[in-house]
PDB file of C-alpha atoms in Angstrom:
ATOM      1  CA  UNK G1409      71.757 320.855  41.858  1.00  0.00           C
ATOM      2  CA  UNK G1410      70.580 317.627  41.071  1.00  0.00           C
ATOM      3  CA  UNK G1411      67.037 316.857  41.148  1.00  0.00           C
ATOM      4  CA  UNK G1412      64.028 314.589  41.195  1.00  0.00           C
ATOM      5  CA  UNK G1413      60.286 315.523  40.461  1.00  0.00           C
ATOM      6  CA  UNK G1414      57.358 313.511  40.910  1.00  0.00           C
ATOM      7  CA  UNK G1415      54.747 315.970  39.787  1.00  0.00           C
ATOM      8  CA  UNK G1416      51.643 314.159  40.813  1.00  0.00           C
ATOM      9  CA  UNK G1417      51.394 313.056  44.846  1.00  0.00           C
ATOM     10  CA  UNK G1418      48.244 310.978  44.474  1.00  0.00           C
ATOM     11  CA  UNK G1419      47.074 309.035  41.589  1.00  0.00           C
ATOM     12  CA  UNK G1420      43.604 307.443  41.608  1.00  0.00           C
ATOM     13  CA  UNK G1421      42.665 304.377  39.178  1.00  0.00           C
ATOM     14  CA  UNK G1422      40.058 302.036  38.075  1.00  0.00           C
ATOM     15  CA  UNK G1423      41.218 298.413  38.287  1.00  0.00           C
ATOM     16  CA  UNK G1424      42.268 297.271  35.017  1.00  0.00           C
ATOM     17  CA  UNK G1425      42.978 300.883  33.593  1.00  0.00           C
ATOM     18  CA  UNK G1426      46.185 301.428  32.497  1.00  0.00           C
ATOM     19  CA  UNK G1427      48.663 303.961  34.650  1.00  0.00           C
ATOM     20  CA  UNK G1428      51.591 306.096  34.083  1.00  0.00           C
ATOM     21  CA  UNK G1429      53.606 307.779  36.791  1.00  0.00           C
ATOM     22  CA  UNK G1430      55.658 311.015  35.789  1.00  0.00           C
ATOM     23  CA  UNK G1431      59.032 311.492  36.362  1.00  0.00           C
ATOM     24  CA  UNK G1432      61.991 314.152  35.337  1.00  0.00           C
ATOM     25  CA  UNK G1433      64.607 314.641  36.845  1.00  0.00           C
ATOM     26  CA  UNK G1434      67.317 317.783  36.837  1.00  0.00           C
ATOM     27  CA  UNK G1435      71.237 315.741  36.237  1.00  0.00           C
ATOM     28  CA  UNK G1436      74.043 317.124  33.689  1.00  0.00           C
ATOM     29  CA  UNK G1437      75.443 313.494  33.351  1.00  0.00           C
ATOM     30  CA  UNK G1438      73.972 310.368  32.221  1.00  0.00           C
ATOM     31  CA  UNK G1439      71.778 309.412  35.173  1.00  0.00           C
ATOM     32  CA  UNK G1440      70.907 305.864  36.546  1.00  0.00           C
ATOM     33  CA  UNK G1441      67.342 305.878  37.501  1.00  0.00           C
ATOM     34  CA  UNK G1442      65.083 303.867  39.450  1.00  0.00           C
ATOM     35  CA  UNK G1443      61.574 303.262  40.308  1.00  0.00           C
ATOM     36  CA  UNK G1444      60.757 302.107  43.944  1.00  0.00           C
ATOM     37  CA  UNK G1445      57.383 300.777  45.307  1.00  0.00           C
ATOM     38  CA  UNK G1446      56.365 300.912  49.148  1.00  0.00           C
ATOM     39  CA  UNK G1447      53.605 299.133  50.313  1.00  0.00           C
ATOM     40  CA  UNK G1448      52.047 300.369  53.688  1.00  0.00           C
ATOM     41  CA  UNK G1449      54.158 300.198  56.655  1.00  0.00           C
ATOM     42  CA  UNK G1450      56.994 298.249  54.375  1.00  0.00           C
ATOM     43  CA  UNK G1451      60.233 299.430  52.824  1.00  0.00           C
ATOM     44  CA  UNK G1452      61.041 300.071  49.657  1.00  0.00           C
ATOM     45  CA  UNK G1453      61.387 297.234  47.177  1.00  0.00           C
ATOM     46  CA  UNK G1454      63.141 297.577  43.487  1.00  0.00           C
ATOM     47  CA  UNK G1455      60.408 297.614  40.526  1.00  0.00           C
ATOM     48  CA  UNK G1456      62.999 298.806  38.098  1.00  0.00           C
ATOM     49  CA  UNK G1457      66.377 300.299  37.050  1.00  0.00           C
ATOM     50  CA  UNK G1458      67.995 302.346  34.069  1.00  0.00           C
ATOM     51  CA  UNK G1459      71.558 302.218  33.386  1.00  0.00           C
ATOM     52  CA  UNK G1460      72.088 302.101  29.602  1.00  0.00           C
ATOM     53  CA  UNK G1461      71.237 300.553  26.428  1.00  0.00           C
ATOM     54  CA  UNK G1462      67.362 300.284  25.743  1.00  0.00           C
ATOM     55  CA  UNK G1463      65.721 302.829  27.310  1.00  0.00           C
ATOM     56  CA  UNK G1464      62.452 300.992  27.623  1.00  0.00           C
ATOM     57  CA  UNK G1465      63.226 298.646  30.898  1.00  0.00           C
ATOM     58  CA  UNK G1466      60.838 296.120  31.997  1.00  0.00           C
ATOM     59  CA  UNK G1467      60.767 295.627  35.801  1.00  0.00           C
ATOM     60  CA  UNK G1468      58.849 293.060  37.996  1.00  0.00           C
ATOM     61  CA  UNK G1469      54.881 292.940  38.424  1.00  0.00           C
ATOM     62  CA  UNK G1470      54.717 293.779  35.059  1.00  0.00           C
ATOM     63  CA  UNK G1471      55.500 296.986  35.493  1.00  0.00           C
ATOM     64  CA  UNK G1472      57.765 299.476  32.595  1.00  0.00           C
ATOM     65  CA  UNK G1473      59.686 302.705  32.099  1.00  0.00           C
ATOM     66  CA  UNK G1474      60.841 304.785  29.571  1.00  0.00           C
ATOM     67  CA  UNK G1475      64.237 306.877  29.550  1.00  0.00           C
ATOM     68  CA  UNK G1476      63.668 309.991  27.569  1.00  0.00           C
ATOM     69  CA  UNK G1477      66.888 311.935  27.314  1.00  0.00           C
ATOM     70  CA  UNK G1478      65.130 314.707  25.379  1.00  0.00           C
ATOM     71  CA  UNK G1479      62.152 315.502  27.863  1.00  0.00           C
ATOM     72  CA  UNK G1480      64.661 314.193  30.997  1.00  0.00           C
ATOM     73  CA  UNK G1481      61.986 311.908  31.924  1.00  0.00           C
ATOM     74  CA  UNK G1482      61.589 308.268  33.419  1.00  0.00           C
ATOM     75  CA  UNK G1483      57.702 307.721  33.724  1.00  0.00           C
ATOM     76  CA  UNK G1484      56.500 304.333  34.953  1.00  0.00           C
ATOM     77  CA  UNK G1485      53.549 302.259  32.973  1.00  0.00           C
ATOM     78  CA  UNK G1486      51.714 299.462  33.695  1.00  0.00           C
ATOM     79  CA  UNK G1487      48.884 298.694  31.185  1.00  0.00           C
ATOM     80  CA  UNK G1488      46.339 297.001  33.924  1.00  0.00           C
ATOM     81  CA  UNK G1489      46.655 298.308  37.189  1.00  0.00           C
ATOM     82  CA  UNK G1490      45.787 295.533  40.343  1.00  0.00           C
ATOM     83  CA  UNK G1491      43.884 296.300  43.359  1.00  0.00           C
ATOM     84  CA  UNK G1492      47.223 295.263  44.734  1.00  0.00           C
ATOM     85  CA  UNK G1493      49.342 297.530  43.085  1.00  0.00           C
ATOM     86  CA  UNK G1494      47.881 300.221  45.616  1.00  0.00           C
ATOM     87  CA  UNK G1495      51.665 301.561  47.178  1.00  0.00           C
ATOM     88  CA  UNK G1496      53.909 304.511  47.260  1.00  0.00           C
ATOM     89  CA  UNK G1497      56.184 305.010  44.331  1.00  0.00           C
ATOM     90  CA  UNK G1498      59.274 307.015  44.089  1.00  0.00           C
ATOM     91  CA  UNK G1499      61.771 307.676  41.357  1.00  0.00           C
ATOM     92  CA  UNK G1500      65.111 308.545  42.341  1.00  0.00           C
ATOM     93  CA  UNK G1501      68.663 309.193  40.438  1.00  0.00           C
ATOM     94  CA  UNK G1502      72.105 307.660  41.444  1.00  0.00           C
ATOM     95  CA  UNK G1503      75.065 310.444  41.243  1.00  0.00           C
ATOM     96  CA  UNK G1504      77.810 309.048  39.227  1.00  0.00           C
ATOM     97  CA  UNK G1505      81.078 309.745  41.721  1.00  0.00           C
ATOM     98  CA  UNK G1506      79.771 311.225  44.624  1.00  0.00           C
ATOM     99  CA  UNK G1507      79.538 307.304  46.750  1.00  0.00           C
ATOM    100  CA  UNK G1508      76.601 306.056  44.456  1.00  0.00           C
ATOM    101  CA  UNK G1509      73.972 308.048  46.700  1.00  0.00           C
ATOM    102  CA  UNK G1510      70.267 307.874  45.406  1.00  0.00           C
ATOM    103  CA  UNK G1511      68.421 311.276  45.010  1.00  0.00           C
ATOM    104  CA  UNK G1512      64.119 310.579  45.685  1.00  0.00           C
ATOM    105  CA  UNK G1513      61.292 312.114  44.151  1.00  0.00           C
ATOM    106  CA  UNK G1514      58.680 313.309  46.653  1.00  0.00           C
ATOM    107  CA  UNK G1515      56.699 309.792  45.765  1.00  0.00           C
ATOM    108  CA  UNK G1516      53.068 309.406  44.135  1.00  0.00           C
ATOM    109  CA  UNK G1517      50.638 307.684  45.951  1.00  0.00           C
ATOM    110  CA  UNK G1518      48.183 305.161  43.634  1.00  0.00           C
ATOM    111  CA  UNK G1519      44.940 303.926  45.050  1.00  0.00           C
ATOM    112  CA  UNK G1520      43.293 301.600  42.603  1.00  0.00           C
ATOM    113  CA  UNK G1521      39.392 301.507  42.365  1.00  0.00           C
ATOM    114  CA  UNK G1522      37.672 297.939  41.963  1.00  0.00           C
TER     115      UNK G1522
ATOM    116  CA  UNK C 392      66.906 285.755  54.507  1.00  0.00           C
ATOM    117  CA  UNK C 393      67.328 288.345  56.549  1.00  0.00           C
ATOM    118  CA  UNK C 394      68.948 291.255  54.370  1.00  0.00           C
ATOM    119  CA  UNK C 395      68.459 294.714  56.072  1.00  0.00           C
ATOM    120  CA  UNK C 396      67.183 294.547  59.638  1.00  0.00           C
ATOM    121  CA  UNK C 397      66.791 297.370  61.739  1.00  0.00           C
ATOM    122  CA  UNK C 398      65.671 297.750  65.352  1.00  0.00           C
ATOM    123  CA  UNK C 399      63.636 299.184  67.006  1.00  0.00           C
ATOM    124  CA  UNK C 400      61.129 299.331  64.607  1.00  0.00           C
ATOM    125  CA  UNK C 401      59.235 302.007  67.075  1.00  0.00           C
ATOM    126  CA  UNK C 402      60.301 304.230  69.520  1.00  0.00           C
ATOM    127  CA  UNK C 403      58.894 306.629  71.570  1.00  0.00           C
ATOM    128  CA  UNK C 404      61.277 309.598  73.099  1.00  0.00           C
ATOM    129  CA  UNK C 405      60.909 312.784  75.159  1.00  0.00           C
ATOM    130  CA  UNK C 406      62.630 316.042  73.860  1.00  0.00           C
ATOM    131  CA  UNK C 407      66.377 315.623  74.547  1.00  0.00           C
ATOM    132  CA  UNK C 408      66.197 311.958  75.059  1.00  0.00           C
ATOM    133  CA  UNK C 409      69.040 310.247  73.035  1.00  0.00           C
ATOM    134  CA  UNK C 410      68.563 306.688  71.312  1.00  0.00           C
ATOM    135  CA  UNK C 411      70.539 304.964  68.752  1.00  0.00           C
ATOM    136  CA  UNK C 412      68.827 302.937  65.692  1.00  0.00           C
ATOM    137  CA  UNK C 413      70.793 299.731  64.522  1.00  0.00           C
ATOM    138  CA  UNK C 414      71.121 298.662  61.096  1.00  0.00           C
ATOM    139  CA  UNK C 415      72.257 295.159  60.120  1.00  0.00           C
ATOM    140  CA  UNK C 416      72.815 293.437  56.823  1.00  0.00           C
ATOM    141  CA  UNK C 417      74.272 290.302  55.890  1.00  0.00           C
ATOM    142  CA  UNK C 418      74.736 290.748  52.137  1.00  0.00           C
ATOM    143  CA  UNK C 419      78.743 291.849  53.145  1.00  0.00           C
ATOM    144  CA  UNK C 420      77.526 294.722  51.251  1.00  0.00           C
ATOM    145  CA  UNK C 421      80.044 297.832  51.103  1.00  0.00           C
ATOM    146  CA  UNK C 422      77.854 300.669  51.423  1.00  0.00           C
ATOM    147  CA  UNK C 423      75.461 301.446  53.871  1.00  0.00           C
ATOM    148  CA  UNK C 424      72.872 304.598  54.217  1.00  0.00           C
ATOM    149  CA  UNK C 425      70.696 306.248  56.501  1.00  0.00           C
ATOM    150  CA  UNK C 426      67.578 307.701  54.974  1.00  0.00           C
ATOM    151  CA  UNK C 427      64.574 309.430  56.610  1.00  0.00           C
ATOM    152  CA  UNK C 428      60.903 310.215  55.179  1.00  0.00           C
ATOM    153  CA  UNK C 429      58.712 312.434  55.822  1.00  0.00           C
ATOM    154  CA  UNK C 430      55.573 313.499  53.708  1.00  0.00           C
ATOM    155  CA  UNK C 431      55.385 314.744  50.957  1.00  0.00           C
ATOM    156  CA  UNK C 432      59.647 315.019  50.746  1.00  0.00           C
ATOM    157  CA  UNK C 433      60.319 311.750  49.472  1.00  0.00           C
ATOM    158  CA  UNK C 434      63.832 309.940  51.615  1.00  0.00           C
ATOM    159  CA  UNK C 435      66.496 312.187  52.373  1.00  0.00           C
ATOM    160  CA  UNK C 436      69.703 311.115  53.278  1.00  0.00           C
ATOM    161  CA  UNK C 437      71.323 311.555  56.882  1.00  0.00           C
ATOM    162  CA  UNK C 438      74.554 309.794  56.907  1.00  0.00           C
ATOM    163  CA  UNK C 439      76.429 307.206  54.817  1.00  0.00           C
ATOM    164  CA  UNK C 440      79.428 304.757  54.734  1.00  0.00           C
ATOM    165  CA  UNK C 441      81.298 303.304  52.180  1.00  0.00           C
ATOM    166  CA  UNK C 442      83.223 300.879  53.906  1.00  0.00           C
ATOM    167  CA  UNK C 443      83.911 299.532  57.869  1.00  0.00           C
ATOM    168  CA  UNK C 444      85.353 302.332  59.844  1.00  0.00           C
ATOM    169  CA  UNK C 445      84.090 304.927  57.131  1.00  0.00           C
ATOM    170  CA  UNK C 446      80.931 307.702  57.344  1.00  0.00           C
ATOM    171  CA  UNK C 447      80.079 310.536  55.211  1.00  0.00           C
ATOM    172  CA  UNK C 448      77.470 313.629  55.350  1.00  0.00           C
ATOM    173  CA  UNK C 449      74.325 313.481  53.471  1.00  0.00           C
ATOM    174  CA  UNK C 450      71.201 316.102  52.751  1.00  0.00           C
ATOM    175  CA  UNK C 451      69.974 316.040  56.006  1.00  0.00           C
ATOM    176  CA  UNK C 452      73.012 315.379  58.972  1.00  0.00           C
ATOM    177  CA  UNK C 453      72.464 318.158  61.690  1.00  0.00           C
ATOM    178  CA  UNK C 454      71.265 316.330  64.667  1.00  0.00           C
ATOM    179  CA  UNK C 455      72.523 313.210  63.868  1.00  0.00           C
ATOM    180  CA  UNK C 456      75.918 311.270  64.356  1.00  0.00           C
ATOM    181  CA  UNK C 457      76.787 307.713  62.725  1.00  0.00           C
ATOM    182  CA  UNK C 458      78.929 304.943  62.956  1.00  0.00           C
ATOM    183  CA  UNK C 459      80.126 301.813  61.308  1.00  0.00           C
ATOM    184  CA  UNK C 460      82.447 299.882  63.324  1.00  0.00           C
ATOM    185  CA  UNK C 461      82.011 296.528  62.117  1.00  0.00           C
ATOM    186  CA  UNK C 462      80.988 296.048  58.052  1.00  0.00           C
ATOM    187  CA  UNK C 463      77.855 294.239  58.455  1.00  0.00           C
ATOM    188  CA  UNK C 464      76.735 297.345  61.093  1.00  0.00           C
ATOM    189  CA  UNK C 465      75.464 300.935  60.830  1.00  0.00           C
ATOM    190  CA  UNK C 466      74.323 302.897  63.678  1.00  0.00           C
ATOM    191  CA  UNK C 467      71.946 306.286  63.500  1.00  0.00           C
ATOM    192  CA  UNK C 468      72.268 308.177  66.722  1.00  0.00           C
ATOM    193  CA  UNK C 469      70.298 311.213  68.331  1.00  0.00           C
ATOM    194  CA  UNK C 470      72.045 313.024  71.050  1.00  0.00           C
ATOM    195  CA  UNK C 471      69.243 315.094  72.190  1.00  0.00           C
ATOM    196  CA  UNK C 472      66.289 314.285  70.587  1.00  0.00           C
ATOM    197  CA  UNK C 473      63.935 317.214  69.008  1.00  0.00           C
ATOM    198  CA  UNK C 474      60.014 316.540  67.804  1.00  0.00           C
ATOM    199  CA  UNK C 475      61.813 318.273  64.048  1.00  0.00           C
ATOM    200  CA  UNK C 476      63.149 314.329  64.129  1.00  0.00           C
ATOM    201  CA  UNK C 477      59.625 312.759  64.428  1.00  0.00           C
ATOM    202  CA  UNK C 478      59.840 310.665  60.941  1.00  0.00           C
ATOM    203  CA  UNK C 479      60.434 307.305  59.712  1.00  0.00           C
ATOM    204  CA  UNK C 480      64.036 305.736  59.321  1.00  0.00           C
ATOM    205  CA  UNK C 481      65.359 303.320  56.833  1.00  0.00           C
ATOM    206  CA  UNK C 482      68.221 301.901  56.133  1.00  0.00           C
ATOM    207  CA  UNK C 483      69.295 300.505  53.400  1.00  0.00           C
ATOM    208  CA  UNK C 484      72.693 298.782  51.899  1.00  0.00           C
ATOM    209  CA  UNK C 485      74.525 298.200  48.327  1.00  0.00           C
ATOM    210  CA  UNK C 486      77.197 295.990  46.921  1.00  0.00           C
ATOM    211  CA  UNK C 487      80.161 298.342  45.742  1.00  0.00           C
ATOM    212  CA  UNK C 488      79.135 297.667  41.761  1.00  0.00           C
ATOM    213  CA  UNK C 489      78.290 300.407  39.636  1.00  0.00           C
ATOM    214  CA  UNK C 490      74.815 298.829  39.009  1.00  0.00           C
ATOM    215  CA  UNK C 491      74.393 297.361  42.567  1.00  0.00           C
ATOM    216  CA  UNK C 492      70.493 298.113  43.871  1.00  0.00           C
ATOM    217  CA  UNK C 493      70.148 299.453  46.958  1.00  0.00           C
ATOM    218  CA  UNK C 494      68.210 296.994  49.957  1.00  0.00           C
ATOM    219  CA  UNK C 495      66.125 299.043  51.982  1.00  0.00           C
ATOM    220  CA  UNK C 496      64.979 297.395  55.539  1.00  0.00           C
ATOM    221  CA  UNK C 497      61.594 297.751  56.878  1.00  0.00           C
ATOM    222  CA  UNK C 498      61.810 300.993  58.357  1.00  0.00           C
ATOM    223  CA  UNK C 499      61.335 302.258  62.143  1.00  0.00           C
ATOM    224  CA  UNK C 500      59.268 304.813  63.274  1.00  0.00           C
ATOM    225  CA  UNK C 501      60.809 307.389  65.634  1.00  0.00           C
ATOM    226  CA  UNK C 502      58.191 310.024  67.706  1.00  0.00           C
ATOM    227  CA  UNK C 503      59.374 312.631  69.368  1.00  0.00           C
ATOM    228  CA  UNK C 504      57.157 314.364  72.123  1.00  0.00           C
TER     229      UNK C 504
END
């Protein structure tokens, strides 16, 4: 069955430190992947998305991701974390066929340290 | 810009209580979902449609019954409500594209005593 792991559920940085979130996920097909940020008592807003092509993706608030197809990984990097990047993030998979439904990781929780 | 609203944002219901959680979007976006989260298990999906007059079982549908009557509408309802249901909803729509995101609304919060 298809699959999504987020293998660390809290993350704790120094402001200004660079951060990478894990992410692998369990699909026989090409996936489409996503990262998703959720602020406190918000929804989920689109940082980034994978579909083909260059596997490094650039997203918004400067935030990146790599598609490994080798290590079936999509981890998330931003090279100087913001006090304001504190959030929820969650990678997730779209099955191809099946209506285009979107398969979550468990989420990792960042706090960022001044 | 209103994109994904849902109401009530909070709600809370007594054991067997029904209630019914409206989704609206005006992006005249096909699909529709109904996702719940809980700790520590990500969002897991309930019920979705892929067009007016169209729903389909997710991960998680015991409990829960759907509808989508008009396009720009999806409703989430509980019959008898159980405190197993206590969790945050969202909703959340996408155009029918094979790279459309999904728009997630703001979420409500659903206790159930």
């Amino acid at each position: 069955a298809q699959s999504v792991t987020q293998p660390d559920i809290h993350i704790t940085v120094s402001e200004g430190a660079s951060l990478e979130l894990r992410c692998n996920y369990s699909y026989g097909a090409t996936p489409y992947l996503f990262w998703y940020v959720q602020s406190p008592g918000q929804g989920l807003q689109l940082l980034l998305k994978y579909f083909s092509g260059d596997t490094l993706v650039q997203g918004i608030k400067g935030f990146e991701a790599e598609f490994k197809r080798s290590q079936s990984s999509f981890n998330l990097r931003k090279p100087s974390v913001h006090w304001s990047d504190a959030a929820e993030y969650f990678c997730a998979v779209r099955l191809s066929g099946g209506y285009n439904k979107l398969i979550f990781g468990a989420g990792t929780r960042l706090a960022v340290h001044p | 810009n209103a994109g994904v609203t849902q109401t009530p944002k909070f709600r809370v219901l007594k054991t067997g209580q029904s209630m019914t959680l409206l989704c609206a979007q005006d992006m005249n976006h096909e699909y529709m979902y109904w996702y719940r989260q809980d700790p520590g298990m990500g969002l897991r999906l309930i019920h979705y449609s892929v067009g007016e007059g169209t729903t389909a079982k997710g991960e998680v549908p015991d409990g829960y019954n759907v509808s989508r009557l008009k396009k720009q509408n999806f409703l989430l309802g509980l019959e008898s409500a159980a405190p197993s249901q206590t969790s945050v909803y969202f909703c959340a729509s996408k155009e029918d594209s094979n790279t459309g995101e999904l728009f997630f609304g703001e979420g409500s919060r659903l206790t159930v005593l």
